[in-house]
Coordinates of C-alpha atoms in Angstrom, one line a residue:
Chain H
X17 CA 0.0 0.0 0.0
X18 CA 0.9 3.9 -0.1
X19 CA 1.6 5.6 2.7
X20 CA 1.8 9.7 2.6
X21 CA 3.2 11.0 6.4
X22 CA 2.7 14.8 6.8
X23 CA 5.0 15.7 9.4
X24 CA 5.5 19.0 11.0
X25 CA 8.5 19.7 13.2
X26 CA 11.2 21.7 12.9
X27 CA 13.6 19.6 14.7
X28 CA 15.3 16.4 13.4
X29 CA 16.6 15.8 16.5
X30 CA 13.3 15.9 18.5
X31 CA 10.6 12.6 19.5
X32 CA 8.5 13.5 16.7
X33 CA 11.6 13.4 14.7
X34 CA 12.4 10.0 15.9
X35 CA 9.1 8.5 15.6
X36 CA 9.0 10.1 12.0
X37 CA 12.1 7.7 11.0
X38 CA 10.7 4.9 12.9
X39 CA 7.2 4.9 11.2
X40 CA 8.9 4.7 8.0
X41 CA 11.0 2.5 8.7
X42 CA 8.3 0.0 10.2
X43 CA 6.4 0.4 7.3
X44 CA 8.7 0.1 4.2
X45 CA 10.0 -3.1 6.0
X46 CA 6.6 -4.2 5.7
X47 CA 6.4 -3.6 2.0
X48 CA 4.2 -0.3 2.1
X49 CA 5.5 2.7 -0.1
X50 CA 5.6 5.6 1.8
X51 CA 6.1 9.6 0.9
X52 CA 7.0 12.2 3.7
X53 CA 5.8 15.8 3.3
X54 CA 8.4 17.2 5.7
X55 CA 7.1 20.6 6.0
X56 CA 9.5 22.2 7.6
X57 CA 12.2 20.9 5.8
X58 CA 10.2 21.5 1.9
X59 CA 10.0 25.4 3.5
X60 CA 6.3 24.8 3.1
X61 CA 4.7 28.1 3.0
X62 CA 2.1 28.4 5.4
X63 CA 0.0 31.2 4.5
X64 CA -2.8 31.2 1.9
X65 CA -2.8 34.0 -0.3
X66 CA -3.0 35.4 -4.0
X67 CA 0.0 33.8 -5.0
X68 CA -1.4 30.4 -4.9
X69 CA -2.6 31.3 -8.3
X70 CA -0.6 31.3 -10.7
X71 CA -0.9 34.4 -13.6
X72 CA -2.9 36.2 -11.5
X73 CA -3.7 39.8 -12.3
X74 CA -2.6 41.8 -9.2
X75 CA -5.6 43.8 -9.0
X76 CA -7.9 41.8 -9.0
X77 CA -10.2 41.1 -5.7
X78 CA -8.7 38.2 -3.6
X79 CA -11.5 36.0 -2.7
X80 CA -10.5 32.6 -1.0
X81 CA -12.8 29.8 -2.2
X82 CA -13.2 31.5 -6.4
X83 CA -9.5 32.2 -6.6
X84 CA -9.2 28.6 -4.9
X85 CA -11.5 27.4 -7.6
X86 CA -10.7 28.7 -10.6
X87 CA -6.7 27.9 -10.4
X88 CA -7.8 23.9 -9.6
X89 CA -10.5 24.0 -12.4
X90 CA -7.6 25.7 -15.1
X91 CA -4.1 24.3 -13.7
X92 CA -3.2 27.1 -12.3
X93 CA -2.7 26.0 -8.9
X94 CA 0.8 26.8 -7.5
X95 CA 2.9 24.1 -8.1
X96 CA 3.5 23.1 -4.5
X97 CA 0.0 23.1 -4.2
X98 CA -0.6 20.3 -7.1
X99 CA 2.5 18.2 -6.1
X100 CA 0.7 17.9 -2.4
X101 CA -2.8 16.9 -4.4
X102 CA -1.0 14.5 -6.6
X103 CA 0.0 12.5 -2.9
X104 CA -2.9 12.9 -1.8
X105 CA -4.5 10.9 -5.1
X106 CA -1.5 8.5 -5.0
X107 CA -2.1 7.7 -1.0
X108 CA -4.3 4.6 0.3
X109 CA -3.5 5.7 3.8
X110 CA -2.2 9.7 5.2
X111 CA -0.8 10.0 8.2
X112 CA -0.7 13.2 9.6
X113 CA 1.8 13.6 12.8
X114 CA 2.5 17.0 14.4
X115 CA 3.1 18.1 18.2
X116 CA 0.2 19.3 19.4
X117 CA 0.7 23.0 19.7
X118 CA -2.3 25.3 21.9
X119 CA -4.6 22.5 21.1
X120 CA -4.4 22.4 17.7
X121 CA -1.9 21.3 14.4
X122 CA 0.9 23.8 14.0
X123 CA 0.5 26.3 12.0
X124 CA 2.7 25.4 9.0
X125 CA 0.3 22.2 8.9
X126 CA -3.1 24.2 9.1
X127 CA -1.2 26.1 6.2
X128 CA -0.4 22.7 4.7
X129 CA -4.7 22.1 4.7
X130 CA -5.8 25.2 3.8
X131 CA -3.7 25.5 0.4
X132 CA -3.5 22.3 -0.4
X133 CA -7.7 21.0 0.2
X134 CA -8.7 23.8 -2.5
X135 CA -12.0 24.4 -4.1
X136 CA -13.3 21.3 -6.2
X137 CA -10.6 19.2 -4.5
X138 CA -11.3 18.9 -1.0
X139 CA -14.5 21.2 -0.7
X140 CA -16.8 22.7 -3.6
X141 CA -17.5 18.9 -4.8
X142 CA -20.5 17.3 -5.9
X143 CA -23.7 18.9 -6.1
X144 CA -24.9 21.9 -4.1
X145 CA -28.3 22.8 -3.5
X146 CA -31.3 22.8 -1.1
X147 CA -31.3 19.4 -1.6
X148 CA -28.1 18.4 -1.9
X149 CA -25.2 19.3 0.0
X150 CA -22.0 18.3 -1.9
X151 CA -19.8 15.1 -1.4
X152 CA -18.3 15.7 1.7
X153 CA -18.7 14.1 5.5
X154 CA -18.1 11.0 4.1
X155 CA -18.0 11.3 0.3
X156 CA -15.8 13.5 -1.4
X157 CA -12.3 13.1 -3.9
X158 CA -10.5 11.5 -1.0
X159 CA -13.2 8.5 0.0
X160 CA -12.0 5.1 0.1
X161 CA -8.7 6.0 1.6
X162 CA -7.7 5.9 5.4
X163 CA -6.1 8.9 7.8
X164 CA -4.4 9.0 11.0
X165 CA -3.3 11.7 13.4
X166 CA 0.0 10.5 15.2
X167 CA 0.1 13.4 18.0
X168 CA 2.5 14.5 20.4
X169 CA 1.2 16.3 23.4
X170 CA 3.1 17.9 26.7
X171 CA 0.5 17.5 29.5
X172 CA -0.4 14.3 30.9
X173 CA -3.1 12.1 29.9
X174 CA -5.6 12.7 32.5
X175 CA -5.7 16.3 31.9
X176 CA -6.9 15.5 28.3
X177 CA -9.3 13.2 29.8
X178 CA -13.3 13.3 29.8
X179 CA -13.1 15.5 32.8
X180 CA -9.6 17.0 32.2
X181 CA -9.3 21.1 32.4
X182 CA -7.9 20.8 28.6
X183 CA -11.0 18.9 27.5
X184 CA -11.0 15.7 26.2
X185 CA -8.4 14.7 23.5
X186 CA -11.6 13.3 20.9
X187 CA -13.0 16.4 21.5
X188 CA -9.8 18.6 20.8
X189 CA -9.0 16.7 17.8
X190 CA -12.5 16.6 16.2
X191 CA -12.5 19.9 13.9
X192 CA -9.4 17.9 12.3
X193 CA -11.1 14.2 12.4
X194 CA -14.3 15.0 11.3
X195 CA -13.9 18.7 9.9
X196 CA -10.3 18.2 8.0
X197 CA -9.9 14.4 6.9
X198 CA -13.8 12.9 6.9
X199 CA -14.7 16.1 5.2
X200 CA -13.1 15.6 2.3
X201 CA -14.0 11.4 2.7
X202 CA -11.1 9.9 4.6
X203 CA -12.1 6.9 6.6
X204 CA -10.4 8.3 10.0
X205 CA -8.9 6.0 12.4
X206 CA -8.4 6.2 15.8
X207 CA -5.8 8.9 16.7
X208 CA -1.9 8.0 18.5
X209 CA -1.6 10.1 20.8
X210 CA 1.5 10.2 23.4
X211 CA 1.2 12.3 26.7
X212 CA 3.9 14.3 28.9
X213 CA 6.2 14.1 26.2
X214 CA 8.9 15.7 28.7
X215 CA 9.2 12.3 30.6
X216 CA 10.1 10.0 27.8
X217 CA 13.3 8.1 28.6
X218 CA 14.8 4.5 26.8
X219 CA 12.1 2.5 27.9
X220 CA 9.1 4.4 27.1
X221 CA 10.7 5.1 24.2
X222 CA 10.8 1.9 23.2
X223 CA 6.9 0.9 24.7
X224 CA 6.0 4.1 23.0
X225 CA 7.2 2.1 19.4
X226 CA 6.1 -1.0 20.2
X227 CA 2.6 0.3 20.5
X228 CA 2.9 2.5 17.6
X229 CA 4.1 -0.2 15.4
X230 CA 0.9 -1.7 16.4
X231 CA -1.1 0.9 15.1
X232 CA 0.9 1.2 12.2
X233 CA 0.9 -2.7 10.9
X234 CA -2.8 -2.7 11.8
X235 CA -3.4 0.3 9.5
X236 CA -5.7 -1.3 6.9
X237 CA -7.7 -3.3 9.6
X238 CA -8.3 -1.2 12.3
X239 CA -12.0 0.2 12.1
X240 CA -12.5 3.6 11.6
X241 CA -14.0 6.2 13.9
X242 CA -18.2 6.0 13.0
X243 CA -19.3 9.2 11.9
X244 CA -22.4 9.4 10.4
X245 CA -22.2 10.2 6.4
X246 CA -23.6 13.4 5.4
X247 CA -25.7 11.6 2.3
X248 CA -26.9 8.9 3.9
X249 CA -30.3 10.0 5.4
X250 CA -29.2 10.9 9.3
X251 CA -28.9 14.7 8.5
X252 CA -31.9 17.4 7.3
X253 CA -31.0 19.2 4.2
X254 CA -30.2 22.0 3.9
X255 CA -30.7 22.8 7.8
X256 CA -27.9 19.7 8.2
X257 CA -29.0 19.1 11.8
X258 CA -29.4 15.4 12.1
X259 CA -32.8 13.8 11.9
X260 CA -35.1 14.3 15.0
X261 CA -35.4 10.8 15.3
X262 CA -31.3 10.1 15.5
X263 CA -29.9 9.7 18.6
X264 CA -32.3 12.3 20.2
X265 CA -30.8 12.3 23.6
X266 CA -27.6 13.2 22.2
X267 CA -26.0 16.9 21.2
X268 CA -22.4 18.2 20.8
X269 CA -19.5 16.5 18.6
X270 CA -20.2 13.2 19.9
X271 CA -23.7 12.5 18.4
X272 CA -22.1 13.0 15.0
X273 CA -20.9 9.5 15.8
X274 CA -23.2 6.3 15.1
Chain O
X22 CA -9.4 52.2 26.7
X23 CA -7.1 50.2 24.5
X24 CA -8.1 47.9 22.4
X25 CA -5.5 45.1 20.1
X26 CA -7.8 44.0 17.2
X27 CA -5.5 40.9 15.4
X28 CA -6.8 40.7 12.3
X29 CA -5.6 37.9 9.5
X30 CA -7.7 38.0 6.4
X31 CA -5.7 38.3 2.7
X32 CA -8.2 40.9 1.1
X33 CA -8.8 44.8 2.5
X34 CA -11.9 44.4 0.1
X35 CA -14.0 41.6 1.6
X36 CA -16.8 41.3 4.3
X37 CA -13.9 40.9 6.5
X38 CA -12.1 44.1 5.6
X39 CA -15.1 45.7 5.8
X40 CA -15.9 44.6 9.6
X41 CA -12.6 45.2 10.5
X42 CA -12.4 49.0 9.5
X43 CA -16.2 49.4 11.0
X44 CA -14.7 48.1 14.2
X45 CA -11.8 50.5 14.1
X46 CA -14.1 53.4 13.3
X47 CA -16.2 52.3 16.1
X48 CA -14.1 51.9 18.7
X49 CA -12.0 55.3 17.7
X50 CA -15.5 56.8 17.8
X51 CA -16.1 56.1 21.5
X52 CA -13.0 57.4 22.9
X53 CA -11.1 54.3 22.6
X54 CA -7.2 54.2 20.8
X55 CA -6.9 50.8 18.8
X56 CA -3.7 49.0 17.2
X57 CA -4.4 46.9 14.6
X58 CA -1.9 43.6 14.0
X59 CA -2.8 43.0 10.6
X60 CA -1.2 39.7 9.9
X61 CA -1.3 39.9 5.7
X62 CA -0.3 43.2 5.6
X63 CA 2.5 42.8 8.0
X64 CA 3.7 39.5 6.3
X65 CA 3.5 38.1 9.5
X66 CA 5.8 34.8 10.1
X67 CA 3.9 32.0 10.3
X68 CA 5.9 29.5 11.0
X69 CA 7.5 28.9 14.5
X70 CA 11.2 28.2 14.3
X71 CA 14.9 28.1 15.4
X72 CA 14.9 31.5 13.3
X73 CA 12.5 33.2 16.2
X74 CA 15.5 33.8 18.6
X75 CA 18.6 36.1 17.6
X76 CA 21.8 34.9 18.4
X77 CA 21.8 31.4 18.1
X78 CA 24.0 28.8 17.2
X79 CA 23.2 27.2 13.9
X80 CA 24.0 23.7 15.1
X81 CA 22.3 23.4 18.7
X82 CA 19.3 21.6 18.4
X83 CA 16.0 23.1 18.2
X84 CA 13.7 22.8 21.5
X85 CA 10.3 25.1 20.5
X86 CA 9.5 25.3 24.4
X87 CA 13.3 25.7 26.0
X88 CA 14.7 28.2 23.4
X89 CA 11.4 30.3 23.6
X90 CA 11.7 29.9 27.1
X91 CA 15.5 31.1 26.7
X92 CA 15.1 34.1 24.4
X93 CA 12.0 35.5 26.1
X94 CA 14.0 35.6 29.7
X95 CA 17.4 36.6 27.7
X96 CA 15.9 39.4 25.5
X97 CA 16.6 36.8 22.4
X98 CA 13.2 37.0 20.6
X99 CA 12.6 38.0 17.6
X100 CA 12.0 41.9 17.1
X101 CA 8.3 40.7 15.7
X102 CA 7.3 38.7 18.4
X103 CA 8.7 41.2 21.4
X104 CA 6.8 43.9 19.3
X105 CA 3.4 41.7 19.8
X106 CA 4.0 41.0 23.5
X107 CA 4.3 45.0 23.9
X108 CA 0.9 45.5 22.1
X109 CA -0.8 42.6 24.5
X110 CA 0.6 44.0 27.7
X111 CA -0.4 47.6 26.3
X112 CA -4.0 46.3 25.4
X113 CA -7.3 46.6 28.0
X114 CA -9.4 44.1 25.3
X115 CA -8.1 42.3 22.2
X116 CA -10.1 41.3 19.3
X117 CA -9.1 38.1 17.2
X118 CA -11.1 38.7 14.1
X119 CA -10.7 35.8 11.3
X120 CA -12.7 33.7 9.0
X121 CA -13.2 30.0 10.1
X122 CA -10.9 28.0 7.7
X123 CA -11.6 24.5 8.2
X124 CA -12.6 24.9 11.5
X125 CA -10.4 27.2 13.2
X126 CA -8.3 30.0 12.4
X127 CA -6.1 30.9 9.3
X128 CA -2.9 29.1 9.5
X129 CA -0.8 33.3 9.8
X130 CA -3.3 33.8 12.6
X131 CA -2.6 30.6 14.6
X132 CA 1.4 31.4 14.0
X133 CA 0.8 34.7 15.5
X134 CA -0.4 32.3 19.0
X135 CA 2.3 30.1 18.6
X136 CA 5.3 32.7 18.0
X137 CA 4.1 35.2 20.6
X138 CA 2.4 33.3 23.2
X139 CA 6.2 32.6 24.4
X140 CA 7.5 30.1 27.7
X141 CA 7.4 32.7 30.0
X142 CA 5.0 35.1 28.8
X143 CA 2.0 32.7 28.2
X144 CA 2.7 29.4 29.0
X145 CA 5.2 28.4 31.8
X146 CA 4.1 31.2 34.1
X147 CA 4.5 31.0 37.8
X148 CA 5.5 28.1 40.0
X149 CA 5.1 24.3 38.3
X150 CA 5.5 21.7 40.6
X151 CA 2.4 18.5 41.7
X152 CA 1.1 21.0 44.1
X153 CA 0.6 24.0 42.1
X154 CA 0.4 23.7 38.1
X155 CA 1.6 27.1 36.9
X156 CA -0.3 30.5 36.5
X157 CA -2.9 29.8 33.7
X158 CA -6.6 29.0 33.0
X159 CA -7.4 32.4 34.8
X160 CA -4.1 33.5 36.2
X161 CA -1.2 34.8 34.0
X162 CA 0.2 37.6 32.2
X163 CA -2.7 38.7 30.7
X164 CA -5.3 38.5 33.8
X165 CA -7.8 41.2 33.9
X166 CA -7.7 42.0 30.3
X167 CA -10.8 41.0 27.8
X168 CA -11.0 39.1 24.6
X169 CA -13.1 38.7 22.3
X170 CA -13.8 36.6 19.3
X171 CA -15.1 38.3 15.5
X172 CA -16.0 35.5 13.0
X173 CA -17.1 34.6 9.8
X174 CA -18.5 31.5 8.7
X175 CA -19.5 30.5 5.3
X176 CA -22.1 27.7 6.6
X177 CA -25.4 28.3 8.0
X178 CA -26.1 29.0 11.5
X179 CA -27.8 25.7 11.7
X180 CA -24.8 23.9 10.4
X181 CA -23.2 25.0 13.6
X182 CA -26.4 24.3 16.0
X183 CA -26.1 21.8 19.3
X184 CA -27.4 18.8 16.3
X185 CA -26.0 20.7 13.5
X186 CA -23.3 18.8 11.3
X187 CA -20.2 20.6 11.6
X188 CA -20.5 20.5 15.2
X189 CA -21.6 23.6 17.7
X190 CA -20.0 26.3 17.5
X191 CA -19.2 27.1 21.2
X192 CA -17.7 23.9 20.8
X193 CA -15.6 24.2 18.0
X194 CA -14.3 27.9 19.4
X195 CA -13.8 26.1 22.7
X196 CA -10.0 25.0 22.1
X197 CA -9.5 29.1 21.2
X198 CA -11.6 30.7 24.0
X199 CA -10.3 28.1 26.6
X200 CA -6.8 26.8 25.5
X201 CA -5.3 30.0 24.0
X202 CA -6.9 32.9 25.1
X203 CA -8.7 31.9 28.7
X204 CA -5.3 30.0 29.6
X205 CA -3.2 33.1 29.6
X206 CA -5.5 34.7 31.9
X207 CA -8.2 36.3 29.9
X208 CA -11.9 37.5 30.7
X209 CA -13.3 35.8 26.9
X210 CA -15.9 37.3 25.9
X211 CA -19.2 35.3 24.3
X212 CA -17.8 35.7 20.3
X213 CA -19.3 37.5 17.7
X214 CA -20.3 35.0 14.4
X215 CA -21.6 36.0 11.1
X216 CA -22.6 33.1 9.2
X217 CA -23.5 32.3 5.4
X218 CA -21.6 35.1 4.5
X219 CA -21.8 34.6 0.7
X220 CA -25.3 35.5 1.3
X221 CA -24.5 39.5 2.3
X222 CA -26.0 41.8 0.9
X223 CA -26.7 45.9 2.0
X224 CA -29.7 45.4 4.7
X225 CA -28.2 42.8 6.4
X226 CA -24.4 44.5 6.2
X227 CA -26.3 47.2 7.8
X228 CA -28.1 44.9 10.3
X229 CA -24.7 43.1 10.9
X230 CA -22.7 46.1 11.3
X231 CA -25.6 47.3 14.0
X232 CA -25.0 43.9 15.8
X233 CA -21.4 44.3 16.2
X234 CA -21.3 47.6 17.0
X235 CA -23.4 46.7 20.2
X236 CA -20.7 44.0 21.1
X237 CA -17.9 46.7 20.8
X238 CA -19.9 49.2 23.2
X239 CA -20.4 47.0 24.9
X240 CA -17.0 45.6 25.7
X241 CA -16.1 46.6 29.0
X242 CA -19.5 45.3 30.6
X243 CA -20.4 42.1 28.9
X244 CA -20.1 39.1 31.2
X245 CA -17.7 37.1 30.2
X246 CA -17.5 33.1 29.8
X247 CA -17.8 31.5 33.0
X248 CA -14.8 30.0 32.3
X249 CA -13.6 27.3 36.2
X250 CA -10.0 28.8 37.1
X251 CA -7.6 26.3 37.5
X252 CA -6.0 27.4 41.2
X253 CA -9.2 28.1 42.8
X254 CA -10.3 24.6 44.0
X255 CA -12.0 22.9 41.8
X256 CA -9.5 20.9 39.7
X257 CA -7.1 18.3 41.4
X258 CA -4.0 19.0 41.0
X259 CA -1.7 17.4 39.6
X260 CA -4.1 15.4 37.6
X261 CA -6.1 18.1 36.7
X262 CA -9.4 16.9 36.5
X263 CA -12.6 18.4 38.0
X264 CA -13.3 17.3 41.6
X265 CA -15.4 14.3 42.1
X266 CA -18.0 16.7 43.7
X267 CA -18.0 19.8 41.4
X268 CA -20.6 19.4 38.3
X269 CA -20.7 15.4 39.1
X270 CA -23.0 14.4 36.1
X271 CA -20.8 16.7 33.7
X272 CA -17.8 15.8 31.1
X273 CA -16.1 17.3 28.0
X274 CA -15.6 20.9 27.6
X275 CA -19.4 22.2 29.4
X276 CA -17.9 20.7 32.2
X277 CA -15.6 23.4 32.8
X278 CA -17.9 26.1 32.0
X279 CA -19.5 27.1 36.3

């Protein structure tokens, strides 16, 4: 299978460094293919602007999504832009491994998303209407493939817990689980997450791999996080509130899961 | 009083642009002096790197949290960052105004966060130990000040509802208003979102415009997010997790709402 690992850390010499070589390691030995988008080390540029068009006219009105549009629909997306999308298509499986910084990716990796998932790639697909609300949650250019967050995060476990002061970690991570990756169709697996990243000596460096060569030879088997597919019937169109009769108890993030 | 409004869209002449010169205008109006950090034009950094601290040695390997920590104590920071830090310690309210790109802020706007919120000036404050977990969530550098979300959205209001699909809004702003702004010690104020914004046109600018403007008079007396502080009991320390008694039937991030 083919692997793309986005991976966004500055330092080499850092754990997410290390688990960076050892992922790829542990899965070319197992006969996967596997790209790395090293963003810091492609320079990846972060911000999303008019130059991700290319023979633009530098008057004209930036607007986000047309601008997005048009330079996908006419090939002239900025060639870092494409070469990202072109992974993306070639992938069965992205992983997408960052520290978590103020409870969120980085931003050279939100940077990564925002340029790269354009109009008619990642969003803008399918039909939109009052009955039909695009392929996305679910559908979309990237279904059939699988994503994974490998996630690096200071504090310790508990305070990212169901009662923990940071909230809990499904919670933090669900604008990129179910906004980001099923957005755009991505079957999304459970996340690898490792806690109080200050304490990691030899041996729970070497648990720490164990369990995340785990994860990372059950890739193709392990079942995917069950959020309910836009098109499928749950949701109202075009309110897109789920169905009074779904899960009626339930409100928040987690009744978007079946 | 004086009021930071950072403000990261790529376009002077969208909705955006629009807002953010009302809100100048506005505030101005009242009596109030505003600086405005206006990421695109300033071609703000994004990206957090080795690069933010002067005087360093190529070759030493890159710690984000120990050589932030350093250059913020040793007067190392970049000129940009110190610059931001003056304007936040200068500031009686601060506005974050950005559209929601997938989910959260722009990538320049969430590199502003990482670069200035330093070790020292926003995180790693006050005494860390198991008995007492630092001055945040409530305490820290920038207790007693107010902030305040301004948002666009290009979904419908409905999309963002306690049942809606993309999950509800207070939740999805939760990670911001908590983890970045509430933890350095601000008063967050309930945020300001304008939905379906492709849909704008001149009555509801003007009824929009109307709306906001009674949010920005209303700065300085609107009650803010009943956010729990961590150091005032109800959070076990060092597990930080809500006291068995406090909110009992209670878990993700409603929990630590009082």
């Amino acid at each position: 299978m083919k692997v793309l690992l986005v991976y966004a850390h500055p330092e080499p010499r850092s754990l997410n460094g290390s688990l960076k070589d050892f992922s790829v390691e542990r899965l070319e030995s197992a006969g996967h293919v596997v790209q790395v988008s090293d963003l810091y080390a492609m320079k990846w540029k972060a911000s999303l602007d008019a130059n991700d068009s290319i023979e633009r006219s530098d008057n004209a009105r930036f607007d986000p999504s047309a601008d997005s549009k048009h330079a996908f629909e006419s090939g002239l997306q900025s060639e870092d832009i494409a070469r990202e999308q072109q992974k993306l298509l070639w992938a069965d499986a992205v992983i997408l491994q960052f520290p978590l910084w103020w409870f969120s990716m980085p931003a050279i990796l939100k940077g990564w998303v925002e340029r790269v998932f354009a109009y008619g790639f990642a969003y803008g697909v399918g039909e939109h209407s009052d009955t039909r609300w695009g392929d996305r949650y679910g559908d979309g250019t990237l279904a059939g493939k699988r994503a994974m967050l490998l996630v690096t995060a200071g504090g310790w476990e508990s305070h990212y817990g169901s009662r923990g002061i940071n909230g809990p970690i499904d919670d933090i991570l669900f604008p990129i689980h179910h906004g980001i990756l099923y957005y755009p169709g991505f079957d999304v697996l459970p996340p690898f997450v490792i806690y109080r990243t200050s304490r990691m000596d030899e041996t729970r460096y070497a648990d720490t791999c164990e369990a995340l060569a785990n994860r990372l030879d059950s890739l193709w088997t392990t079942t995917p996080i069950r959020f309910r597919p836009q098109n499928a019937g749950a949701y109202e169109i075009p309110a897109l509130t789920l169905r009074a009769d779904i899960a009626p108890e339930q409100s928040g993030f987690a009744a978007h899961i079946g």
